[in-house]
């Protein structure tokens, strides 16, 4: 049986960065990827805008992932593509992983630590309760992107985009460039869900209208979609009767959110945070189950790939260190108040050698001139002022706990004032 220090599940940007960091720390490392090629979702993101923080360059998705793939292939890192993990079991201090592929059939592998870097999936129309028949022509934005960018098919002539998430905005532009008429982007919330730069570059520059506080309430068509019903919604996002209008189209693109993919974490009974939909983790990105780490979009949905790679590095480095030796954790809670959508990590291991914490958070609402503070035992241990905080834009802070004398019965509270 093959034995590894670290097995990384998923070969997207998070998994690639995790494997490199694990290898750098001397960990014998394997990447398992279910698709034929490494690169994750970036393979189909042919637009630019990746890597501005990391490489100070505007790269396309394949260019960004290509740089990491080259680095991985240069190192002594094993890679199994077209390989599916069917089961992971904890056996004493180690993990027994069952994989299936056409090379070996069923095979078992042992690992001292696991990094979950398996990304996220898109919400479907069943999850947003649209009524009507089940005609062809309704796709999630990622599927439409796969059709256009990878297969070279244009799936619609005239479409409506539901949801103003980044993938929907990018697809509105992409479909327009390919000759499709994008009638408009409809968003149930009163503010856009995507990054401001994407609203400007994907909608405003192409005169694609954005209709806030609107949603699709019904679809029409037998074999093929031929129209959708649009309604205005109130502040609780409930459709307002009498505001319905029919828009003829042969395509509906859904960009209504992403959810971390966590079947494997759940099968290991790892506790999932209701807010992030990813596992609870400490500053080393170790989950509630010793030896299992989580990063990238499997941990929480990121808007910038640079932070995905950063979290992969943290998880990979700490997984390799854990595989060599580890001591008991002493976890204290890090709680974000109700003004935050979420904050990660949710725990701090005060016994860890790593005393530097990188935390990511999102504000629940758009807020001007706010101060974010970290409080421990009533004392302010970190404070930063923000001119504007917006839910679509994830924020990152770093702080050092080495001089704080944190006690195992304490907790850190993240509050927003202003
Ligand atoms: C359409 C779109 C546009 C974007 N635009 C930008 C942009 O302009 N700029 C930017 O910075 N960021 C952008 N992002 C965000 C960024 O690309 C993602 O946050 C990032 O790719 C997530 O990386 P990941 O490694 O966590 O997940 P993924 O890239 O999804 O990789 C996860 C990998 O895990 C594999 N996997 C899943 N389950 C298993 C399993 N059980 N066994 C084996 N393998 C498994 C999957 O096949 C996949 O390859 C965009 C994202 C999308 C979807």
Tab-separated table of C-alpha atoms and ligand atoms in Angstrom:
chain	number	residue	atom	x	y	z
A	1	UNK	CA	0.000	0.000	0.000
A	2	UNK	CA	1.243	3.510	-0.831
A	3	UNK	CA	1.913	5.682	2.201
A	4	UNK	CA	1.893	9.474	2.104
A	5	UNK	CA	2.411	12.190	4.645
A	6	UNK	CA	-0.190	14.391	2.969
A	7	UNK	CA	-2.932	13.547	0.481
A	8	UNK	CA	-4.555	16.581	-1.149
A	9	UNK	CA	-8.078	16.098	-2.476
A	10	UNK	CA	-8.651	18.351	-5.467
A	11	UNK	CA	-6.214	19.748	-8.025
A	12	UNK	CA	-7.601	23.281	-8.356
A	13	UNK	CA	-5.652	26.363	-7.247
A	14	UNK	CA	-6.177	25.519	-3.552
A	15	UNK	CA	-4.972	21.930	-3.944
A	16	UNK	CA	-1.993	22.887	-6.115
A	17	UNK	CA	-0.813	25.492	-3.586
A	18	UNK	CA	-1.398	23.051	-0.702
A	19	UNK	CA	0.652	20.328	-2.406
A	20	UNK	CA	3.527	22.739	-3.132
A	21	UNK	CA	3.584	23.975	0.464
A	22	UNK	CA	3.441	20.427	1.834
A	23	UNK	CA	6.308	19.376	-0.458
A	24	UNK	CA	8.303	22.464	0.588
A	25	UNK	CA	7.953	21.328	4.230
A	26	UNK	CA	9.285	17.878	3.381
A	27	UNK	CA	5.929	16.089	3.214
A	28	UNK	CA	5.573	13.148	0.819
A	29	UNK	CA	2.557	14.435	-1.078
A	30	UNK	CA	-0.122	13.120	-3.434
A	31	UNK	CA	-2.793	15.139	-5.278
A	32	UNK	CA	-6.003	13.301	-6.195
A	33	UNK	CA	-8.111	14.979	-8.886
A	34	UNK	CA	-11.332	13.528	-10.279
A	35	UNK	CA	-11.018	15.353	-13.626
A	36	UNK	CA	-8.600	14.556	-16.439
A	37	UNK	CA	-6.599	17.771	-15.976
A	38	UNK	CA	-5.356	19.776	-13.025
A	39	UNK	CA	-6.461	23.405	-12.625
A	40	UNK	CA	-9.980	23.133	-11.189
A	41	UNK	CA	-12.545	25.715	-12.204
A	42	UNK	CA	-9.813	27.979	-13.634
A	43	UNK	CA	-9.567	25.769	-16.728
A	44	UNK	CA	-12.804	27.282	-18.029
A	45	UNK	CA	-12.220	30.888	-16.817
A	46	UNK	CA	-10.621	32.311	-19.962
A	47	UNK	CA	-11.246	35.928	-18.937
A	48	UNK	CA	-8.445	37.864	-17.242
A	49	UNK	CA	-8.286	39.287	-13.728
A	50	UNK	CA	-6.592	36.434	-11.893
A	51	UNK	CA	-3.428	36.847	-9.862
A	52	UNK	CA	-3.400	40.628	-9.363
A	53	UNK	CA	-2.300	40.229	-5.723
A	54	UNK	CA	-0.027	37.196	-6.093
A	55	UNK	CA	1.714	37.877	-9.415
A	56	UNK	CA	0.888	41.620	-9.790
A	57	UNK	CA	-0.324	40.699	-13.260
A	58	UNK	CA	-3.698	40.255	-14.912
A	59	UNK	CA	-3.719	36.602	-15.884
A	60	UNK	CA	-6.446	34.422	-17.355
A	61	UNK	CA	-7.597	31.417	-15.297
A	62	UNK	CA	-5.599	28.858	-17.345
A	63	UNK	CA	-2.495	31.102	-17.167
A	64	UNK	CA	-2.786	31.354	-13.381
A	65	UNK	CA	-3.338	27.631	-12.836
A	66	UNK	CA	-0.709	26.828	-15.513
A	67	UNK	CA	1.970	28.523	-13.401
A	68	UNK	CA	1.055	26.382	-10.393
A	69	UNK	CA	0.770	23.184	-12.449
A	70	UNK	CA	4.294	23.784	-13.839
A	71	UNK	CA	5.638	24.255	-10.307
A	72	UNK	CA	3.900	21.060	-9.096
A	73	UNK	CA	5.216	19.013	-12.022
A	74	UNK	CA	8.777	20.200	-11.346
A	75	UNK	CA	8.617	18.917	-7.772
A	76	UNK	CA	8.515	15.428	-6.390
A	77	UNK	CA	4.727	15.493	-5.950
A	78	UNK	CA	2.607	12.521	-7.053
A	79	UNK	CA	-0.539	13.274	-9.035
A	80	UNK	CA	-3.464	10.977	-9.771
A	81	UNK	CA	-5.982	12.489	-12.193
A	82	UNK	CA	-9.282	10.948	-13.360
A	83	UNK	CA	-9.342	9.475	-9.881
A	84	UNK	CA	-12.253	9.416	-7.523
A	85	UNK	CA	-12.144	9.047	-3.765
A	86	UNK	CA	-14.917	6.762	-2.622
A	87	UNK	CA	-14.162	6.560	1.082
A	88	UNK	CA	-11.882	7.944	3.760
A	89	UNK	CA	-11.637	6.298	7.164
A	90	UNK	CA	-9.589	7.347	10.156
A	91	UNK	CA	-7.595	4.386	11.458
A	92	UNK	CA	-5.774	5.307	14.640
A	93	UNK	CA	-3.515	8.223	13.779
A	94	UNK	CA	-3.743	7.640	10.017
A	95	UNK	CA	-6.273	7.788	7.218
A	96	UNK	CA	-7.191	4.976	4.879
A	97	UNK	CA	-8.315	6.374	1.527
A	98	UNK	CA	-10.091	4.270	-1.092
A	99	UNK	CA	-9.667	5.534	-4.647
A	100	UNK	CA	-11.024	4.323	-7.976
A	101	UNK	CA	-9.496	4.939	-11.412
A	102	UNK	CA	-8.965	3.116	-14.681
A	103	UNK	CA	-5.265	2.508	-13.916
A	104	UNK	CA	-5.656	0.565	-10.678
A	105	UNK	CA	-9.382	-0.141	-10.359
A	106	UNK	CA	-9.924	0.125	-6.622
A	107	UNK	CA	-6.868	1.000	-4.561
A	108	UNK	CA	-6.166	1.884	-0.938
A	109	UNK	CA	-3.729	4.580	0.144
A	110	UNK	CA	-2.571	5.614	3.599
A	111	UNK	CA	-2.003	9.219	4.674
A	112	UNK	CA	-0.990	10.901	7.899
A	113	UNK	CA	-2.844	14.091	6.982
A	114	UNK	CA	-5.481	15.100	4.462
A	115	UNK	CA	-6.135	18.455	2.796
A	116	UNK	CA	-9.683	18.945	1.522
A	117	UNK	CA	-9.350	21.253	-1.489
A	118	UNK	CA	-12.352	20.030	-3.437
A	119	UNK	CA	-13.904	23.390	-4.280
A	120	UNK	CA	-17.586	24.263	-4.373
A	121	UNK	CA	-20.665	23.657	-6.487
A	122	UNK	CA	-23.304	25.954	-7.919
A	123	UNK	CA	-26.823	26.261	-6.571
A	124	UNK	CA	-29.442	24.995	-8.997
A	125	UNK	CA	-32.928	26.273	-9.786
A	126	UNK	CA	-34.461	23.664	-7.462
A	127	UNK	CA	-32.690	25.467	-4.655
A	128	UNK	CA	-34.261	28.808	-5.601
A	129	UNK	CA	-37.757	27.354	-6.107
A	130	UNK	CA	-38.635	28.522	-9.628
A	131	UNK	CA	-42.008	27.212	-10.753
A	132	UNK	CA	-42.866	25.793	-14.154
A	133	UNK	CA	-42.090	22.878	-16.423
A	134	UNK	CA	-38.627	21.436	-16.986
A	135	UNK	CA	-37.632	22.668	-20.434
A	136	UNK	CA	-34.088	22.609	-21.830
A	137	UNK	CA	-32.220	25.913	-21.808
A	138	UNK	CA	-31.754	26.454	-18.068
A	139	UNK	CA	-28.144	26.229	-16.984
A	140	UNK	CA	-26.036	27.267	-14.054
A	141	UNK	CA	-23.536	29.953	-15.078
A	142	UNK	CA	-20.616	27.547	-14.692
A	143	UNK	CA	-22.268	25.010	-17.013
A	144	UNK	CA	-23.011	27.703	-19.598
A	145	UNK	CA	-19.362	28.767	-19.259
A	146	UNK	CA	-18.220	25.197	-19.840
A	147	UNK	CA	-20.373	24.972	-22.994
A	148	UNK	CA	-19.026	28.222	-24.440
A	149	UNK	CA	-15.382	28.194	-23.320
A	150	UNK	CA	-14.535	24.498	-23.328
A	151	UNK	CA	-16.872	22.893	-25.879
A	152	UNK	CA	-17.321	25.805	-28.277
A	153	UNK	CA	-21.139	25.723	-28.211
A	154	UNK	CA	-23.414	28.725	-27.813
A	155	UNK	CA	-26.332	27.354	-25.788
A	156	UNK	CA	-28.772	30.279	-26.349
A	157	UNK	CA	-29.661	33.119	-28.729
A	158	UNK	CA	-31.415	35.317	-26.177
A	159	UNK	CA	-31.103	34.818	-22.459
A	160	UNK	CA	-31.859	36.179	-19.024
A	161	UNK	CA	-29.358	35.943	-16.169
A	162	UNK	CA	-30.764	35.336	-12.701
A	163	UNK	CA	-28.455	36.463	-9.902
A	164	UNK	CA	-25.671	39.009	-9.977
A	165	UNK	CA	-22.888	36.764	-8.679
A	166	UNK	CA	-19.515	37.105	-10.384
A	167	UNK	CA	-19.923	34.057	-12.610
A	168	UNK	CA	-23.282	35.384	-13.895
A	169	UNK	CA	-21.760	38.795	-14.636
A	170	UNK	CA	-18.800	37.256	-16.425
A	171	UNK	CA	-21.129	35.027	-18.440
A	172	UNK	CA	-23.389	37.980	-19.362
A	173	UNK	CA	-20.347	39.571	-21.013
A	174	UNK	CA	-19.061	36.338	-22.512
A	175	UNK	CA	-22.418	35.444	-24.077
A	176	UNK	CA	-22.781	38.988	-25.455
A	177	UNK	CA	-19.331	38.761	-27.050
A	178	UNK	CA	-20.353	35.461	-28.646
A	179	UNK	CA	-23.463	37.003	-30.232
A	180	UNK	CA	-26.166	36.126	-27.718
A	181	UNK	CA	-28.569	38.870	-26.609
A	182	UNK	CA	-28.500	39.161	-22.840
A	183	UNK	CA	-31.842	40.754	-22.013
A	184	UNK	CA	-30.802	41.631	-18.484
A	185	UNK	CA	-29.434	40.481	-15.154
A	186	UNK	CA	-32.091	40.125	-12.433
A	187	UNK	CA	-31.113	40.177	-8.784
A	188	UNK	CA	-33.531	39.545	-5.896
A	189	UNK	CA	-31.439	41.538	-3.422
A	190	UNK	CA	-31.395	45.323	-3.450
A	191	UNK	CA	-27.604	45.324	-3.954
A	192	UNK	CA	-25.451	43.385	-6.443
A	193	UNK	CA	-23.785	40.153	-5.286
A	194	UNK	CA	-20.727	40.422	-7.540
A	195	UNK	CA	-17.577	42.512	-7.282
A	196	UNK	CA	-17.917	46.190	-8.302
A	197	UNK	CA	-15.217	45.715	-10.946
A	198	UNK	CA	-17.308	42.985	-12.588
A	199	UNK	CA	-20.466	45.156	-12.588
A	200	UNK	CA	-18.489	47.884	-14.391
A	201	UNK	CA	-16.530	45.677	-16.799
A	202	UNK	CA	-19.160	43.034	-17.590
A	203	UNK	CA	-22.479	44.928	-17.493
A	204	UNK	CA	-21.925	48.708	-17.749
A	205	UNK	CA	-19.330	48.429	-20.545
A	206	UNK	CA	-21.749	46.276	-22.589
A	207	UNK	CA	-24.969	48.175	-21.728
A	208	UNK	CA	-26.480	45.090	-20.119
A	209	UNK	CA	-29.160	46.253	-17.663
A	210	UNK	CA	-29.034	45.158	-14.020
A	211	UNK	CA	-32.494	44.942	-12.400
A	212	UNK	CA	-32.164	44.857	-8.610
A	213	UNK	CA	-35.047	43.612	-6.387
A	214	UNK	CA	-36.353	41.388	-9.210
A	215	UNK	CA	-36.474	37.640	-9.623
A	216	UNK	CA	-37.643	34.933	-12.017
A	217	UNK	CA	-40.873	33.440	-10.669
A	218	UNK	CA	-41.835	31.041	-13.474
A	219	UNK	CA	-40.413	29.433	-16.606
A	220	UNK	CA	-42.365	28.552	-19.752
A	221	UNK	CA	-41.715	26.042	-22.514
A	222	UNK	CA	-42.274	22.368	-23.258
A	223	UNK	CA	-39.112	20.925	-24.778
A	224	UNK	CA	-37.254	24.217	-24.848
A	225	UNK	CA	-37.523	27.343	-22.699
A	226	UNK	CA	-39.408	30.091	-24.564
A	227	UNK	CA	-40.035	32.703	-21.840
A	228	UNK	CA	-39.611	33.518	-18.176
A	229	UNK	CA	-41.813	35.468	-15.808
A	230	UNK	CA	-40.060	38.228	-13.876
A	231	UNK	CA	-41.505	39.756	-10.696
A	232	UNK	CA	-40.458	42.583	-8.422
A	233	UNK	CA	-39.678	41.490	-4.858
A	234	UNK	CA	-40.108	43.270	-1.537
A	235	UNK	CA	-37.348	43.834	1.016
A	236	UNK	CA	-37.839	40.237	2.267
A	237	UNK	CA	-37.301	39.089	-1.331
A	238	UNK	CA	-40.943	37.942	-1.638
A	239	UNK	CA	-42.454	38.468	-5.120
A	240	UNK	CA	-44.982	41.333	-5.246
A	241	UNK	CA	-48.241	40.211	-6.953
A	242	UNK	CA	-49.211	42.356	-9.957
A	243	UNK	CA	-45.608	43.187	-10.914
A	244	UNK	CA	-45.127	40.148	-13.195
A	245	UNK	CA	-43.800	40.633	-16.733
A	246	UNK	CA	-43.022	38.033	-19.368
A	247	UNK	CA	-39.638	38.073	-21.090
A	248	UNK	CA	-39.200	35.911	-24.185
A	249	UNK	CA	-35.894	34.018	-24.225
A	250	UNK	CA	-34.469	30.594	-24.992
A	251	UNK	CA	-31.975	30.579	-22.119
A	252	UNK	CA	-31.920	31.176	-18.375
A	253	UNK	CA	-28.518	31.424	-16.716
A	254	UNK	CA	-28.502	30.874	-12.962
A	255	UNK	CA	-25.874	32.617	-10.891
A	256	UNK	CA	-27.528	32.183	-7.538
A	257	UNK	CA	-24.659	31.186	-5.316
A	258	UNK	CA	-21.987	28.640	-4.632
A	259	UNK	CA	-21.848	26.094	-1.845
A	260	UNK	CA	-18.635	24.465	-0.581
A	261	UNK	CA	-18.529	20.820	-1.577
A	262	UNK	CA	-18.309	18.906	1.670
A	263	UNK	CA	-19.629	15.375	1.251
A	264	UNK	CA	-16.248	13.954	2.207
A	265	UNK	CA	-15.944	16.203	5.264
A	266	UNK	CA	-19.454	15.189	6.315
A	267	UNK	CA	-18.684	11.501	5.808
A	268	UNK	CA	-15.853	11.986	8.323
A	269	UNK	CA	-18.313	13.661	10.746
A	270	UNK	CA	-16.432	16.957	10.501
A	271	UNK	CA	-18.513	19.794	11.940
A	272	UNK	CA	-19.685	22.258	9.292
A	273	UNK	CA	-20.246	25.975	9.954
A	274	UNK	CA	-23.805	26.951	8.935
A	275	UNK	CA	-22.535	30.393	7.887
A	276	UNK	CA	-19.695	29.372	5.577
A	277	UNK	CA	-21.095	25.901	4.695
A	278	UNK	CA	-17.486	24.729	5.067
A	279	UNK	CA	-15.796	23.067	8.060
A	280	UNK	CA	-14.940	24.917	11.274
A	281	UNK	CA	-11.163	25.403	11.296
A	282	UNK	CA	-8.367	26.863	13.424
A	283	UNK	CA	-5.629	29.231	12.177
A	284	UNK	CA	-3.740	26.281	10.664
A	285	UNK	CA	-6.911	25.439	8.719
A	286	UNK	CA	-7.211	22.155	10.595
A	287	UNK	CA	-10.850	21.077	10.869
A	288	UNK	CA	-12.535	19.602	13.939
A	289	UNK	CA	-11.020	16.223	13.008
A	290	UNK	CA	-7.304	16.046	13.857
A	291	UNK	CA	-5.214	15.634	10.714
A	292	UNK	CA	-7.840	16.912	8.252
A	293	UNK	CA	-7.308	20.395	6.798
A	294	UNK	CA	-9.564	22.451	4.521
A	295	UNK	CA	-8.826	25.297	2.095
A	296	UNK	CA	-10.017	27.258	-0.940
A	297	UNK	CA	-13.683	27.186	-1.896
A	298	UNK	CA	-14.242	23.970	0.073
A	299	UNK	CA	-13.636	26.051	3.211
A	300	UNK	CA	-15.630	29.144	2.218
A	301	UNK	CA	-16.478	30.691	-1.135
A	302	UNK	CA	-13.700	33.079	-2.157
A	303	UNK	CA	-13.979	35.836	-4.746
A	304	UNK	CA	-10.252	36.062	-5.498
A	305	UNK	CA	-8.087	33.138	-6.451
A	306	UNK	CA	-5.065	34.759	-4.757
A	307	UNK	CA	-6.681	34.120	-1.350
A	308	UNK	CA	-7.572	30.593	-2.445
A	309	UNK	CA	-3.881	29.902	-3.098
A	310	UNK	CA	-2.941	31.515	0.216
A	311	UNK	CA	-5.314	29.280	2.140
A	312	UNK	CA	-3.967	26.257	0.233
A	313	UNK	CA	-0.450	27.154	1.350
A	314	UNK	CA	-1.498	27.459	4.994
A	315	UNK	CA	-3.320	24.112	4.900
A	316	UNK	CA	-0.531	22.300	3.004
A	317	UNK	CA	2.283	23.590	5.213
A	318	UNK	CA	0.468	22.751	8.425
A	319	UNK	CA	-0.647	19.348	7.140
A	320	UNK	CA	2.996	18.415	6.418
A	321	UNK	CA	4.059	19.680	9.850
A	322	UNK	CA	1.227	17.730	11.472
A	323	UNK	CA	2.307	14.571	9.633
A	324	UNK	CA	5.819	14.897	11.126
A	325	UNK	CA	4.773	15.611	14.706
A	326	UNK	CA	1.929	17.183	16.563
A	327	UNK	CA	0.837	18.075	20.035
A	328	UNK	CA	-2.628	18.417	21.504
A	329	UNK	CA	-4.594	21.441	20.406
A	330	UNK	CA	-6.047	23.982	22.838
A	331	UNK	CA	-8.804	25.655	20.900
A	332	UNK	CA	-10.492	28.892	21.825
A	333	UNK	CA	-13.441	30.288	19.908
A	334	UNK	CA	-13.253	33.272	17.554
A	335	UNK	CA	-16.802	34.661	17.283
A	336	UNK	CA	-17.940	37.242	14.741
A	337	UNK	CA	-20.899	39.459	15.714
A	338	UNK	CA	-24.142	39.611	13.720
A	339	UNK	CA	-22.856	42.413	11.455
A	340	UNK	CA	-20.617	39.823	9.775
A	341	UNK	CA	-21.811	37.213	7.323
A	342	UNK	CA	-18.968	35.062	8.611
A	343	UNK	CA	-15.346	35.024	9.707
A	344	UNK	CA	-12.743	32.280	9.201
A	345	UNK	CA	-11.009	30.751	11.166
A	346	UNK	CA	-13.625	30.150	13.809
A	347	UNK	CA	-11.064	28.806	16.327
A	348	UNK	CA	-7.550	29.644	17.469
A	349	UNK	CA	-5.224	26.903	18.656
A	350	UNK	CA	-3.322	28.645	21.437
A	351	UNK	CA	-0.957	25.667	21.721
A	352	UNK	CA	0.127	25.943	18.082
A	353	UNK	CA	3.639	26.980	17.090
A	354	UNK	CA	1.974	29.097	14.419
A	355	UNK	CA	1.042	32.271	16.252
A	356	UNK	CA	0.262	34.279	13.113
A	357	UNK	CA	-3.423	34.331	12.246
A	358	UNK	CA	-4.761	35.200	8.803
A	359	UNK	CA	-8.493	35.778	9.057
A	360	UNK	CA	-11.019	36.352	6.266
A	361	UNK	CA	-14.437	37.912	6.761
A	362	UNK	CA	-17.425	39.353	4.935
A	363	UNK	CA	-19.749	42.076	6.151
A	364	UNK	CA	-23.464	41.122	6.191
A	365	UNK	CA	-24.491	44.517	4.717
A	366	UNK	CA	-22.957	47.419	2.856
A	367	UNK	CA	-21.522	49.706	5.549
A	368	UNK	CA	-19.563	52.966	5.409
A	369	UNK	CA	-16.811	54.104	7.732
A	370	UNK	CA	-16.612	51.107	10.028
A	371	UNK	CA	-13.953	49.899	12.446
A	372	UNK	CA	-13.380	46.187	12.816
A	373	UNK	CA	-12.011	45.235	16.243
A	374	UNK	CA	-10.859	42.014	17.819
A	375	UNK	CA	-11.557	41.845	21.536
A	376	UNK	CA	-10.043	39.438	24.022
A	377	UNK	CA	-11.081	39.636	27.640
A	378	UNK	CA	-12.502	43.122	27.003
A	379	UNK	CA	-9.180	44.364	25.546
A	380	UNK	CA	-8.798	45.498	21.913
A	381	UNK	CA	-6.107	43.286	20.361
A	382	UNK	CA	-6.597	44.440	16.751
A	383	UNK	CA	-8.377	47.348	15.095
A	384	UNK	CA	-8.726	48.506	11.491
A	385	UNK	CA	-10.804	51.240	9.876
A	386	UNK	CA	-12.668	50.621	6.613
A	387	UNK	CA	-14.181	53.266	4.357
A	388	UNK	CA	-16.618	50.756	2.911
A	389	UNK	CA	-17.448	47.122	3.587
A	390	UNK	CA	-19.545	45.137	1.109
A	391	UNK	CA	-20.759	41.516	1.302
A	392	UNK	CA	-19.333	40.566	-2.141
A	393	UNK	CA	-15.861	41.754	-1.186
A	394	UNK	CA	-14.059	39.453	1.204
A	395	UNK	CA	-11.641	41.173	3.602
A	396	UNK	CA	-8.428	39.792	5.008
A	397	UNK	CA	-6.695	40.707	8.281
A	398	UNK	CA	-3.607	39.329	9.987
A	399	UNK	CA	-2.651	39.430	13.636
A	400	UNK	CA	-0.087	37.881	15.946
A	401	UNK	CA	-1.165	36.056	19.096
A	402	UNK	CA	2.327	35.386	20.461
A	403	UNK	CA	2.302	38.287	22.930
A	404	UNK	CA	-1.339	38.057	23.940
A	405	UNK	CA	-1.151	35.459	26.700
A	406	UNK	CA	-4.394	33.805	25.551
A	407	UNK	CA	-5.960	31.448	28.100
A	408	UNK	CA	-7.814	28.273	27.194
A	409	UNK	CA	-11.033	29.499	28.811
A	410	UNK	CA	-11.059	32.783	26.854
A	411	UNK	CA	-12.511	33.722	23.496
A	412	UNK	CA	-11.871	36.302	20.803
A	413	UNK	CA	-14.791	38.400	19.613
A	414	UNK	CA	-14.769	40.181	16.257
A	415	UNK	CA	-16.981	43.250	16.337
A	416	UNK	CA	-17.837	46.006	13.880
A	417	UNK	CA	-18.319	49.546	15.168
A	418	UNK	CA	-19.229	52.753	13.448
B	1	LIG	C1	-16.721	31.556	-13.365
B	1	LIG	C2	-15.733	31.994	-12.338
B	1	LIG	C3	-15.049	33.173	-12.526
B	1	LIG	C4	-14.089	33.574	-11.615
B	1	LIG	N1	-13.406	34.724	-11.851
B	1	LIG	C5	-12.383	35.073	-11.025
B	1	LIG	C6	-11.533	36.190	-11.344
B	1	LIG	O1	-11.743	36.899	-12.332
B	1	LIG	N2	-10.492	36.458	-10.513
B	1	LIG	C7	-10.245	35.689	-9.405
B	1	LIG	O2	-9.275	35.954	-8.685
B	1	LIG	N3	-11.044	34.642	-9.075
B	1	LIG	C8	-12.100	34.303	-9.852
B	1	LIG	N4	-12.883	33.218	-9.551
B	1	LIG	C9	-12.677	32.533	-8.265
B	1	LIG	C10	-11.601	31.452	-8.288
B	1	LIG	O3	-11.406	30.972	-9.552
B	1	LIG	C11	-12.037	30.321	-7.408
B	1	LIG	O4	-12.274	30.867	-6.149
B	1	LIG	C12	-10.963	29.231	-7.328
B	1	LIG	O5	-10.762	28.654	-8.588
B	1	LIG	C13	-11.342	28.136	-6.334
B	1	LIG	O6	-10.297	27.216	-6.235
B	1	LIG	P1	-10.436	25.800	-5.497
B	1	LIG	O7	-9.164	25.097	-5.733
B	1	LIG	O8	-10.905	26.001	-4.113
B	1	LIG	O9	-11.647	25.074	-6.247
B	1	LIG	P2	-11.770	24.523	-7.749
B	1	LIG	O10	-11.078	25.397	-8.717
B	1	LIG	O11	-13.226	24.288	-7.951
B	1	LIG	O12	-11.006	23.124	-7.679
B	1	LIG	C14	-11.506	22.028	-6.960
B	1	LIG	C15	-11.032	20.765	-7.642
B	1	LIG	O13	-11.363	19.659	-6.807
B	1	LIG	C16	-11.777	18.589	-7.643
B	1	LIG	N5	-12.584	17.680	-6.808
B	1	LIG	C17	-13.769	17.921	-6.212
B	1	LIG	N6	-14.182	16.860	-5.522
B	1	LIG	C18	-13.253	15.910	-5.674
B	1	LIG	C19	-13.113	14.573	-5.211
B	1	LIG	N7	-14.022	13.996	-4.443
B	1	LIG	N8	-12.012	13.877	-5.554
B	1	LIG	C20	-11.060	14.447	-6.351
B	1	LIG	N9	-11.143	15.702	-6.836
B	1	LIG	C21	-12.208	16.422	-6.491
B	1	LIG	C22	-12.551	19.256	-8.738
B	1	LIG	O14	-12.648	18.436	-9.892
B	1	LIG	C23	-11.697	20.506	-8.979
B	1	LIG	O15	-10.712	20.297	-9.954
B	1	LIG	C24	-13.848	32.783	-10.457
B	1	LIG	C25	-14.552	31.589	-10.257
B	1	LIG	C26	-15.484	31.186	-11.187
B	1	LIG	C27	-16.235	29.888	-10.942
